[in-house]
JSON list of C-alpha atoms in Angstrom, two decimals:
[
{"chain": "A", "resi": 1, "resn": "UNK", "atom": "CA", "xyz": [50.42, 116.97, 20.10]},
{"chain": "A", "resi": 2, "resn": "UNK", "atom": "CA", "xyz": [47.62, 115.08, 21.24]},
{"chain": "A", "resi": 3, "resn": "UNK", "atom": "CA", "xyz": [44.22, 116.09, 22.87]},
{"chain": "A", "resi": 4, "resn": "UNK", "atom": "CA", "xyz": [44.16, 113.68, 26.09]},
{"chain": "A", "resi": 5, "resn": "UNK", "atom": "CA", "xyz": [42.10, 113.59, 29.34]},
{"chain": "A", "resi": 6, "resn": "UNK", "atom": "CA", "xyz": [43.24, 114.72, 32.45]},
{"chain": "A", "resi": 7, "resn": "UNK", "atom": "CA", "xyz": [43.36, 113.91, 36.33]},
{"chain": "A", "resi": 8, "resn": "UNK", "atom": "CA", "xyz": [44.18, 116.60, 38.23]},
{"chain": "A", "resi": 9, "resn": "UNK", "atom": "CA", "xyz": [45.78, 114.91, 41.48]},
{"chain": "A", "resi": 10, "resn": "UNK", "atom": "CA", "xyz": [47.66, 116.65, 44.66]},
{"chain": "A", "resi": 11, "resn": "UNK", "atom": "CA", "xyz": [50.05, 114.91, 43.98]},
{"chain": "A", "resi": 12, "resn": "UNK", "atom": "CA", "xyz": [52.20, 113.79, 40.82]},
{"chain": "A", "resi": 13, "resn": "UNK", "atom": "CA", "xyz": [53.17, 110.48, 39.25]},
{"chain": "A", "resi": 14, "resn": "UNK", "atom": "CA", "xyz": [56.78, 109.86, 37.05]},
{"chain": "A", "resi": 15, "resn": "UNK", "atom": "CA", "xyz": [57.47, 108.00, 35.02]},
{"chain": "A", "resi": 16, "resn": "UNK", "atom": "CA", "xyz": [57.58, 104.26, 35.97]},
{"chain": "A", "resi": 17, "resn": "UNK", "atom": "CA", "xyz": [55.67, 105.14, 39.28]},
{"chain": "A", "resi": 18, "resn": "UNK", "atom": "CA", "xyz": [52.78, 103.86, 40.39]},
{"chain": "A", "resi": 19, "resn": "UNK", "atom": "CA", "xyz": [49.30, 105.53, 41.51]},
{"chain": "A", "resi": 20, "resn": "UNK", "atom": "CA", "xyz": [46.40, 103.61, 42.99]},
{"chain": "A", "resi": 21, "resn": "UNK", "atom": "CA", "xyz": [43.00, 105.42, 42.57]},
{"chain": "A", "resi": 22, "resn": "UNK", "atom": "CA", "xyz": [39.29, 105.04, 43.95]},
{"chain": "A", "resi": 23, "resn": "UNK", "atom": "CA", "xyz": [37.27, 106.82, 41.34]},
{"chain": "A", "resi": 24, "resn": "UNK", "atom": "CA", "xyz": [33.66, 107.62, 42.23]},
{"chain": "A", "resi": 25, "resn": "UNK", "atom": "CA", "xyz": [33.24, 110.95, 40.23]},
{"chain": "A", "resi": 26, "resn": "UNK", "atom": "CA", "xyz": [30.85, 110.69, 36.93]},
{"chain": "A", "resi": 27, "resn": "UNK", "atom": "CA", "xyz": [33.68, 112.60, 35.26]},
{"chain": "A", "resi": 28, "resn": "UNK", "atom": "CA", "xyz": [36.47, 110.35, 35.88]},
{"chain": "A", "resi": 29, "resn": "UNK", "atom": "CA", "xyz": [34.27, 106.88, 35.46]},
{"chain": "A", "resi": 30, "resn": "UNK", "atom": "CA", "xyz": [33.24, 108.18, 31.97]},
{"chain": "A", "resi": 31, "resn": "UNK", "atom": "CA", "xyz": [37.26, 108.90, 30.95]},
{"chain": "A", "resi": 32, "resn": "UNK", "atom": "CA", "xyz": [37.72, 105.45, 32.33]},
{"chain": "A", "resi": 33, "resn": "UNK", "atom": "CA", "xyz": [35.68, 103.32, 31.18]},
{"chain": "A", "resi": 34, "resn": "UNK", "atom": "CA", "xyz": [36.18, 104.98, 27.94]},
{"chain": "A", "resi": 35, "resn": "UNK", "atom": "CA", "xyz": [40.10, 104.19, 28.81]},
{"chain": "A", "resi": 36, "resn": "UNK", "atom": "CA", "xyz": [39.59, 100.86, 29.39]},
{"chain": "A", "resi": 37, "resn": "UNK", "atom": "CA", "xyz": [37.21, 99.65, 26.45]},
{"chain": "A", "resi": 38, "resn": "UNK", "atom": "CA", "xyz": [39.81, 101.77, 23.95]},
{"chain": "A", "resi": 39, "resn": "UNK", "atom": "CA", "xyz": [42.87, 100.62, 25.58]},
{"chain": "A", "resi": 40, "resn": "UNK", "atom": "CA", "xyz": [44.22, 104.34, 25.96]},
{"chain": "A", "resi": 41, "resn": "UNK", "atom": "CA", "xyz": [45.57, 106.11, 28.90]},
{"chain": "A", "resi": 42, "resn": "UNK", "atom": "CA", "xyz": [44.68, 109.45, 30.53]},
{"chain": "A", "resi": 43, "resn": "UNK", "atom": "CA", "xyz": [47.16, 112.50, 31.92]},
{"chain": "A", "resi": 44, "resn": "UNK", "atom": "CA", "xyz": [48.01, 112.93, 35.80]},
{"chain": "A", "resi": 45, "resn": "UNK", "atom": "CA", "xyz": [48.46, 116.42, 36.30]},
{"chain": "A", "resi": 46, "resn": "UNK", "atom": "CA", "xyz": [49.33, 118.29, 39.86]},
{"chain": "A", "resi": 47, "resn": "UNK", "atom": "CA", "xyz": [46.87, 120.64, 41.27]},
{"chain": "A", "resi": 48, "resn": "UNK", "atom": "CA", "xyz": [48.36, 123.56, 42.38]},
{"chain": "A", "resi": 49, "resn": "UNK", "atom": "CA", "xyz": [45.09, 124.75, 43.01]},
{"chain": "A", "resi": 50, "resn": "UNK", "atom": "CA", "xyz": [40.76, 123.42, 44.23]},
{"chain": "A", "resi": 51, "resn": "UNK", "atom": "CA", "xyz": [39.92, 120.04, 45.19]},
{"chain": "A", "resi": 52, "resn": "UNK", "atom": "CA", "xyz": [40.51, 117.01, 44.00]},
{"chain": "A", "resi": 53, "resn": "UNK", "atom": "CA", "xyz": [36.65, 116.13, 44.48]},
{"chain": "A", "resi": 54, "resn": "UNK", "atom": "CA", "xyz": [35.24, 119.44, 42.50]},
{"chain": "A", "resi": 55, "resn": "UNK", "atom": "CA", "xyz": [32.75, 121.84, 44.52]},
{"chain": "A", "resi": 56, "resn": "UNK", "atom": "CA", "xyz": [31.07, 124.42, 42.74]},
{"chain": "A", "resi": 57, "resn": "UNK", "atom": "CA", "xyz": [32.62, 127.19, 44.78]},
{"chain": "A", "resi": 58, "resn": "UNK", "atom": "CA", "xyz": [36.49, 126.58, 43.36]},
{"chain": "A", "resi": 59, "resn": "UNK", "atom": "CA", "xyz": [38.50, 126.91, 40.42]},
{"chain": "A", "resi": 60, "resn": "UNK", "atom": "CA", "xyz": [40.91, 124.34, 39.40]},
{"chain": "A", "resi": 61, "resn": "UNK", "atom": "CA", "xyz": [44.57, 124.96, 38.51]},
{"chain": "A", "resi": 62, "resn": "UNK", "atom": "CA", "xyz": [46.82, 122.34, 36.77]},
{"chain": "A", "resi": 63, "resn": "UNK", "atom": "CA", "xyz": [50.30, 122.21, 36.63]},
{"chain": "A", "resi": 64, "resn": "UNK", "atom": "CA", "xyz": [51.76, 122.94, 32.79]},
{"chain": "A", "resi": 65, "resn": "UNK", "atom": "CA", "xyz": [53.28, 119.25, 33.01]},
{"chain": "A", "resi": 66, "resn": "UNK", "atom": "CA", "xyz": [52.45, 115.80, 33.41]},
{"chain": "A", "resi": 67, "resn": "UNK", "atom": "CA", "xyz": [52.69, 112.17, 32.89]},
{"chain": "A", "resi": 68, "resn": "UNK", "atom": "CA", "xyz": [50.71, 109.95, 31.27]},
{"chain": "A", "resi": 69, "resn": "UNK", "atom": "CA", "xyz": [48.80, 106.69, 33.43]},
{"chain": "A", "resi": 70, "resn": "UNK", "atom": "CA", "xyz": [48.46, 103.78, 31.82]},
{"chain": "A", "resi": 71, "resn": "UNK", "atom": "CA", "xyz": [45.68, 101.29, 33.99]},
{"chain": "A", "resi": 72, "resn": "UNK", "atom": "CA", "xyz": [47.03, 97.93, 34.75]},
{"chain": "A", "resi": 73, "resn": "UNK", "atom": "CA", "xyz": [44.71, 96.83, 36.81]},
{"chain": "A", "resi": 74, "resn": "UNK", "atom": "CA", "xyz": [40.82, 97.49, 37.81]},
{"chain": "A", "resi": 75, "resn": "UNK", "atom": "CA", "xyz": [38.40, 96.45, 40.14]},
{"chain": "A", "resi": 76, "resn": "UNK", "atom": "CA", "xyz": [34.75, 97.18, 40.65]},
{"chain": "A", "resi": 77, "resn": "UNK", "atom": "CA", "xyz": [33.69, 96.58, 44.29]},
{"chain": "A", "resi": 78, "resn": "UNK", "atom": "CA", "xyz": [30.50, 98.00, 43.85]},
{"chain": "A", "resi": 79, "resn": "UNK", "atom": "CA", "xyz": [27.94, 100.55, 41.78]},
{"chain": "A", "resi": 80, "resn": "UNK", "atom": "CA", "xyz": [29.97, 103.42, 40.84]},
{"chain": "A", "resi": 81, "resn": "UNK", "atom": "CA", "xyz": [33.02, 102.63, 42.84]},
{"chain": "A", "resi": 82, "resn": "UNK", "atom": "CA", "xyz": [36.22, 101.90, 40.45]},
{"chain": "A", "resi": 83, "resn": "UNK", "atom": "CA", "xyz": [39.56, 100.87, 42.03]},
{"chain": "A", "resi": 84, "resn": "UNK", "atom": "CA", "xyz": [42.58, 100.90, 39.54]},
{"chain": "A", "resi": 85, "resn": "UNK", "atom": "CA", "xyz": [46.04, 100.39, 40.22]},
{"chain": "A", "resi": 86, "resn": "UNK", "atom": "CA", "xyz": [47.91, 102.23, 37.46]},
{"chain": "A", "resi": 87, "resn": "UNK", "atom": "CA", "xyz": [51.63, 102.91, 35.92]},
{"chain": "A", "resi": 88, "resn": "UNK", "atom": "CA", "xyz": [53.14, 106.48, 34.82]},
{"chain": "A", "resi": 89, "resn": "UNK", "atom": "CA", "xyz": [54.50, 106.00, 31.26]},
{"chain": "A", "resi": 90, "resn": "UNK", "atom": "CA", "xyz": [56.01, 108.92, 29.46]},
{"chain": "A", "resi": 91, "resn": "UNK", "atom": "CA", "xyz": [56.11, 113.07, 30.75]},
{"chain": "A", "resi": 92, "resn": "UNK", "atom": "CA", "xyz": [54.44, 115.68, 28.50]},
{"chain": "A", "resi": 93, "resn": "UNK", "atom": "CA", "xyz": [53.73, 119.73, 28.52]},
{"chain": "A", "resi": 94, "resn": "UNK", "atom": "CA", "xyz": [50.30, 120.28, 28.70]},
{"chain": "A", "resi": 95, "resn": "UNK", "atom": "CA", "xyz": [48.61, 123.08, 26.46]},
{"chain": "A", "resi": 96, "resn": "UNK", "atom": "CA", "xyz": [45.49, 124.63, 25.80]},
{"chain": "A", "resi": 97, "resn": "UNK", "atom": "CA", "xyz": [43.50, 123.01, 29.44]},
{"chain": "A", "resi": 98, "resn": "UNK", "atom": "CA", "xyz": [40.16, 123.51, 28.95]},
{"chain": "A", "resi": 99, "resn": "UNK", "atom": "CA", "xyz": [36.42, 122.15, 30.78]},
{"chain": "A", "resi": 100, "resn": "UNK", "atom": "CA", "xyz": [34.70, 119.69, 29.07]},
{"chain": "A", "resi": 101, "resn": "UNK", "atom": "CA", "xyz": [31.76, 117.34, 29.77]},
{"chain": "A", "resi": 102, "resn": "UNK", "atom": "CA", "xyz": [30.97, 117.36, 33.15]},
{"chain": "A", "resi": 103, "resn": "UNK", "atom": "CA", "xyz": [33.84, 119.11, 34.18]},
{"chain": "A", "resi": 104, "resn": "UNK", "atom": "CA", "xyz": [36.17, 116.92, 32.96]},
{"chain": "A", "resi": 105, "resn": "UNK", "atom": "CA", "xyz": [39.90, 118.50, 31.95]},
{"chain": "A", "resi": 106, "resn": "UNK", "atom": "CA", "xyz": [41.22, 118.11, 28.48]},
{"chain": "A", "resi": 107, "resn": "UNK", "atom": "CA", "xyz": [44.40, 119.55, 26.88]},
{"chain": "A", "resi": 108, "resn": "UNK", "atom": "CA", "xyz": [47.31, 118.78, 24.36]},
{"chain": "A", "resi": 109, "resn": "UNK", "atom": "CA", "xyz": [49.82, 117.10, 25.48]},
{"chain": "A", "resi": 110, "resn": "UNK", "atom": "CA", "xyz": [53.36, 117.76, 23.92]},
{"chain": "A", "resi": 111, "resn": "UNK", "atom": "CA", "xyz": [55.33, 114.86, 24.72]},
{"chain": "A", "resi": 112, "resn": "UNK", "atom": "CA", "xyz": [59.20, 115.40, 26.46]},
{"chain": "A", "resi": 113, "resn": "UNK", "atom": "CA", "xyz": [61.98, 112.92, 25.85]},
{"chain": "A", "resi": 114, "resn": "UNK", "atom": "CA", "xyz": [62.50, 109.84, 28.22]},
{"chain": "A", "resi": 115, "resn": "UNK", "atom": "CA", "xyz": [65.62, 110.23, 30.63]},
{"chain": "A", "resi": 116, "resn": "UNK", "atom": "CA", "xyz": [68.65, 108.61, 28.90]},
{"chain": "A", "resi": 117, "resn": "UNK", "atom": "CA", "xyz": [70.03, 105.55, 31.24]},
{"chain": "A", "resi": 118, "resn": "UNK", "atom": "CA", "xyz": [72.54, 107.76, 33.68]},
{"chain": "A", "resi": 119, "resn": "UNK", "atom": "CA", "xyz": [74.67, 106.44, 36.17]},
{"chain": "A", "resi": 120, "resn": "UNK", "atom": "CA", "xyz": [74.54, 107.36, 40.00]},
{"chain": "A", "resi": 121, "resn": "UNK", "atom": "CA", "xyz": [77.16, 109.90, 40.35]},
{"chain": "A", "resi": 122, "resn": "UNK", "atom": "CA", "xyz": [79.06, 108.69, 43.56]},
{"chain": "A", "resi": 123, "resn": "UNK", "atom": "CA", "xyz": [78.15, 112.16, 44.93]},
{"chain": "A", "resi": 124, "resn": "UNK", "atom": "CA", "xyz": [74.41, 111.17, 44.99]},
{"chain": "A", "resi": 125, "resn": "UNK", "atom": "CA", "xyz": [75.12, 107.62, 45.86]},
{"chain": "A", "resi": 126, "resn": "UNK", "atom": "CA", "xyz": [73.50, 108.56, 49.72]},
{"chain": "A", "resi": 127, "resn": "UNK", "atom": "CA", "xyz": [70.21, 108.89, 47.91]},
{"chain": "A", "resi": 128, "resn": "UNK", "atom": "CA", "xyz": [69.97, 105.66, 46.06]},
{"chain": "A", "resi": 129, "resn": "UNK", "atom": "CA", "xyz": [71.40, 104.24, 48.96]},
{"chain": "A", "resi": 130, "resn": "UNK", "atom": "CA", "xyz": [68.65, 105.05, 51.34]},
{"chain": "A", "resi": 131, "resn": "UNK", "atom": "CA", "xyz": [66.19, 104.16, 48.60]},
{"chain": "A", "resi": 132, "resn": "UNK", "atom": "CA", "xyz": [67.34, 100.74, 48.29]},
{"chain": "A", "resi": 133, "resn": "UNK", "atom": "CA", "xyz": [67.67, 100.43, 52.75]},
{"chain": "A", "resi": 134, "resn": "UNK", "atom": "CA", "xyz": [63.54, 101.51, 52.06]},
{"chain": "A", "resi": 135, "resn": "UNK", "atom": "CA", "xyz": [62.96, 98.66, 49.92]},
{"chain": "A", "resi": 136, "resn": "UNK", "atom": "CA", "xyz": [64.40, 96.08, 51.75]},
{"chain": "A", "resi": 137, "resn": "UNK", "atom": "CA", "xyz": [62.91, 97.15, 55.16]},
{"chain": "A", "resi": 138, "resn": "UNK", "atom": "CA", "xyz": [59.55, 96.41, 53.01]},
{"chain": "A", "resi": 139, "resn": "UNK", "atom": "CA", "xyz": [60.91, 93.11, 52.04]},
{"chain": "A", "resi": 140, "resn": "UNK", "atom": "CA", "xyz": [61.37, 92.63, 55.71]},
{"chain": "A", "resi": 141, "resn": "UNK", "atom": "CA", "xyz": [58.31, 93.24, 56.62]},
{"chain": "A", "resi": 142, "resn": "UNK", "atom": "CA", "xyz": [56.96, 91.02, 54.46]},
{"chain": "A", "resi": 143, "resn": "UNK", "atom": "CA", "xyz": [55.52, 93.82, 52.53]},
{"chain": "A", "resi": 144, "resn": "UNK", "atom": "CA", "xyz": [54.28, 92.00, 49.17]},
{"chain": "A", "resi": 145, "resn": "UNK", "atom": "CA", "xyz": [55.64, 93.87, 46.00]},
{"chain": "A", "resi": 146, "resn": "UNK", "atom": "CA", "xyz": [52.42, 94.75, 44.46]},
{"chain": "A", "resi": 147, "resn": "UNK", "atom": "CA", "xyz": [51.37, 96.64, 47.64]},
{"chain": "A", "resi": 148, "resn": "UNK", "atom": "CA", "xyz": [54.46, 98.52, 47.25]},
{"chain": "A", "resi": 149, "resn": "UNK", "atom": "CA", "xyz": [54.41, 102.53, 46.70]},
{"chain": "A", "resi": 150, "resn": "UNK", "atom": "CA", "xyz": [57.34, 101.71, 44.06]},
{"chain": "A", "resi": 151, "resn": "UNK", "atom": "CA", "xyz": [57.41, 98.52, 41.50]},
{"chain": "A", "resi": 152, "resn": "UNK", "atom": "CA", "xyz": [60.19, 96.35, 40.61]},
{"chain": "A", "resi": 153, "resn": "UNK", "atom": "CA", "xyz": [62.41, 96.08, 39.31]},
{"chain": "A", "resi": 154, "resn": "UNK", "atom": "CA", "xyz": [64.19, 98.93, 41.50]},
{"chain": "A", "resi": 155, "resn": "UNK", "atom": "CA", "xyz": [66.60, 100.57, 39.13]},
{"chain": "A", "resi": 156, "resn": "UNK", "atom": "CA", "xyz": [69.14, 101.66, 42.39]},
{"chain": "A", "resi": 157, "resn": "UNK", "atom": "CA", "xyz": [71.90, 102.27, 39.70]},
{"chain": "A", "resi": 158, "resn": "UNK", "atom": "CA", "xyz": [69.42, 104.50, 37.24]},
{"chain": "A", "resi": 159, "resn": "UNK", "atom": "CA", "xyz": [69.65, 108.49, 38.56]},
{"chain": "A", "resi": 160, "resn": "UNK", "atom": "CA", "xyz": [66.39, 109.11, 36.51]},
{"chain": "A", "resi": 161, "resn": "UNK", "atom": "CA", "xyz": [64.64, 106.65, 38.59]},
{"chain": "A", "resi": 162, "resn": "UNK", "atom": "CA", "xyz": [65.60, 106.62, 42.05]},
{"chain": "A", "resi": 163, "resn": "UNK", "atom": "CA", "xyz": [65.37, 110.14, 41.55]},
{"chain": "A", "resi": 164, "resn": "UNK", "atom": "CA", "xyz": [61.59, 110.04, 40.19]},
{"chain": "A", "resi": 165, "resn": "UNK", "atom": "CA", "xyz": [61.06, 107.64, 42.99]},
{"chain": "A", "resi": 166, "resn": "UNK", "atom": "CA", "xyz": [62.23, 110.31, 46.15]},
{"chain": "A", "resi": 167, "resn": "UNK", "atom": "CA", "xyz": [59.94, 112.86, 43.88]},
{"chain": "A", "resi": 168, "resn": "UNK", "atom": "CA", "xyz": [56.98, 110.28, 44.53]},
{"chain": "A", "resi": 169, "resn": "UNK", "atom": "CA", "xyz": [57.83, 109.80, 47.62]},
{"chain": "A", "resi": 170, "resn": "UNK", "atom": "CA", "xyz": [58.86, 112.73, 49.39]},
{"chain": "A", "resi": 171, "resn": "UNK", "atom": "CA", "xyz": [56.33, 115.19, 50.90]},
{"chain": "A", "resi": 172, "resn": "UNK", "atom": "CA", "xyz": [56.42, 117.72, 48.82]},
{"chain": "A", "resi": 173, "resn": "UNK", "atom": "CA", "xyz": [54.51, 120.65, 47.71]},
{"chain": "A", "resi": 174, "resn": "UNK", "atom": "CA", "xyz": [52.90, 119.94, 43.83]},
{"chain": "A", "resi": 175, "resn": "UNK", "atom": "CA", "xyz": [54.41, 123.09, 42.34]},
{"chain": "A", "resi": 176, "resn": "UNK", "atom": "CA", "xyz": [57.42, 121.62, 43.82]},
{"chain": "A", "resi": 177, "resn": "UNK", "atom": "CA", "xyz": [56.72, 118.28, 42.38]},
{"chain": "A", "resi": 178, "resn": "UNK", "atom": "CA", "xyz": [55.64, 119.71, 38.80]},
{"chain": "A", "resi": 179, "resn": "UNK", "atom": "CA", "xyz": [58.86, 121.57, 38.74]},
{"chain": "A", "resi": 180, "resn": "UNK", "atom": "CA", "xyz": [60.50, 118.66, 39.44]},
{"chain": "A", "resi": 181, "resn": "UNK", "atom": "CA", "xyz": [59.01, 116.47, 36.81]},
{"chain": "A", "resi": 182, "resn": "UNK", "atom": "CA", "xyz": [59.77, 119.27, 34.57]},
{"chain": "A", "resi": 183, "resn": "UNK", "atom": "CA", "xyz": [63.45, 119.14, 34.55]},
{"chain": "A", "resi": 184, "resn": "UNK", "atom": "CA", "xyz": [64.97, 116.82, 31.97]},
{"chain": "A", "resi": 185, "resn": "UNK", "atom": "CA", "xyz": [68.15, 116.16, 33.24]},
{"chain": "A", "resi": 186, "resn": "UNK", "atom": "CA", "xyz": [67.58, 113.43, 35.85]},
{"chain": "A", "resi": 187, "resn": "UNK", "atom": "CA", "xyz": [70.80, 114.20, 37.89]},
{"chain": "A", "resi": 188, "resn": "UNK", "atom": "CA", "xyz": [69.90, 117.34, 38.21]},
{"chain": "A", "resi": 189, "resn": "UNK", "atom": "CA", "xyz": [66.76, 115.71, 39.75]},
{"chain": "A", "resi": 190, "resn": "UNK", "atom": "CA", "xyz": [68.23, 113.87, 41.52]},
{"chain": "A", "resi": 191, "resn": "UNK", "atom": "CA", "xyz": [70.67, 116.30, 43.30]},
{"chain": "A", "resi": 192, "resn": "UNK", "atom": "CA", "xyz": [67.57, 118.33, 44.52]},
{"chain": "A", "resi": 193, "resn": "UNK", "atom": "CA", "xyz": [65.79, 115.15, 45.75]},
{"chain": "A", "resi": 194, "resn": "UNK", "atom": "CA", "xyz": [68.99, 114.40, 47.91]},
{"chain": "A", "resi": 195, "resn": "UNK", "atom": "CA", "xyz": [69.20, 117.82, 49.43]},
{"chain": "A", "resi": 196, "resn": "UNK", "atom": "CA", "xyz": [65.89, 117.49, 50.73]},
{"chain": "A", "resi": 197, "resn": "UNK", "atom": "CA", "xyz": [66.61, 113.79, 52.29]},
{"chain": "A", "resi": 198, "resn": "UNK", "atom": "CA", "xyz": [69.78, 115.55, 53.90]},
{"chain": "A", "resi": 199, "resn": "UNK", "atom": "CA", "xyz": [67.99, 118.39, 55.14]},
{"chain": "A", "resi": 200, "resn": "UNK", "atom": "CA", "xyz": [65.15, 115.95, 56.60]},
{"chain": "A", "resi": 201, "resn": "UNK", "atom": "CA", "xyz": [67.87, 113.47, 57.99]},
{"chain": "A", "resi": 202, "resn": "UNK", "atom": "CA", "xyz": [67.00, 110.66, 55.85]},
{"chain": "A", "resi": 203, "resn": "UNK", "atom": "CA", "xyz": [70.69, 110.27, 54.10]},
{"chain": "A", "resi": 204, "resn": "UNK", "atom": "CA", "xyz": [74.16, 111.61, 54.68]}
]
């Protein structure tokens, strides 16, 4: 295991998703700046509980799982202002959380196994289907890909990642979402994604 830093987020990335951030807190520029000259990542972690901003008043509580953000791009419009656009790389547990320099999470991170490459059962099919009618009503709109919620290239054929994709996407709680990211059998994933497009309308 490895200790890592941690952002605490409402809601989660997957693997192979994509998060854009506007970081402003001294916490968070510290971890990435640090990030950024060591050419390390940092741990997106749902909060099931507090702010995203901290306020004295709350207490903070993380989800027991996560995925690690790796920062592809950066941009600093001005003093103390970093944009990043950033890229979820591989799951882990998280153990031991704990407060560190100006309240900045830390824990060990216990990495869990990439999906395997699984098929779309034909039974799920209606999910990846209405992922890929998304995408190209984008395209349509002349929607360019980086500005997309989802990067290329769209995997339509992968269960592991149209179903991490719906997880991203979907309004869900982040308990929900942790679970979620918890499970390692991506079909299984999957199945629950497409029972909540069903029950919302949004497939057959």
């Amino acid at each position: 295991m490895a200790l890592i830093p941690l952002f605490p987020l409402s809601h989660a990335l997957f693997p192979a998703g994509v998060l854009r951030l506007r970081v402003f807190e001294v916490r968070y520029l510290d971890m990435v700046r640090r990030a950024l000259a060591e050419g390390s990542g940092f741990g997106v972690v749902a909060l099931l509980a507090g702010s995203e901003v901290r306020r004295p008043e709350e207490r903070e509580t993380l989800a027991d799982v996560g995925t690690m953000a790796r920062i592809d791009a950066w941009d600093a419009p001005m003093p103390a202002l970093l944009e990043l656009r950033c890229s979820g790389q591989g799951r882990f547990r998280l153990h031991s959380p704990q407060l560190a320099k100006y309240g900045l999470w830390m824990g060990e991170a216990e990495p869990i196994p990439d999906d395997p490459p699984t098929a779309v059962p034909p039974a799920l099919q209606p999910a990846a289907d209405a992922l890929g009618r998304l995408v190209a009503q984008w395209q349509r709109d002349g929607v360019p890909a980086e500005a997309m919620p989802l990067a290329p290239p769209y995997r339509l054929d992968d269960a592991g990642w149209v179903a991490d994709r719906w997880c991203e996407l979907l309004p869900l709680p982040p308990a929900e979402k942790a679970r979620l990211l918890a499970m390692e059998d991506p079909v299984a994933r999957l199945a629950v994604a497409q029972g909540v497009l069903q029950a919302r309308g949004l497939a057959p």
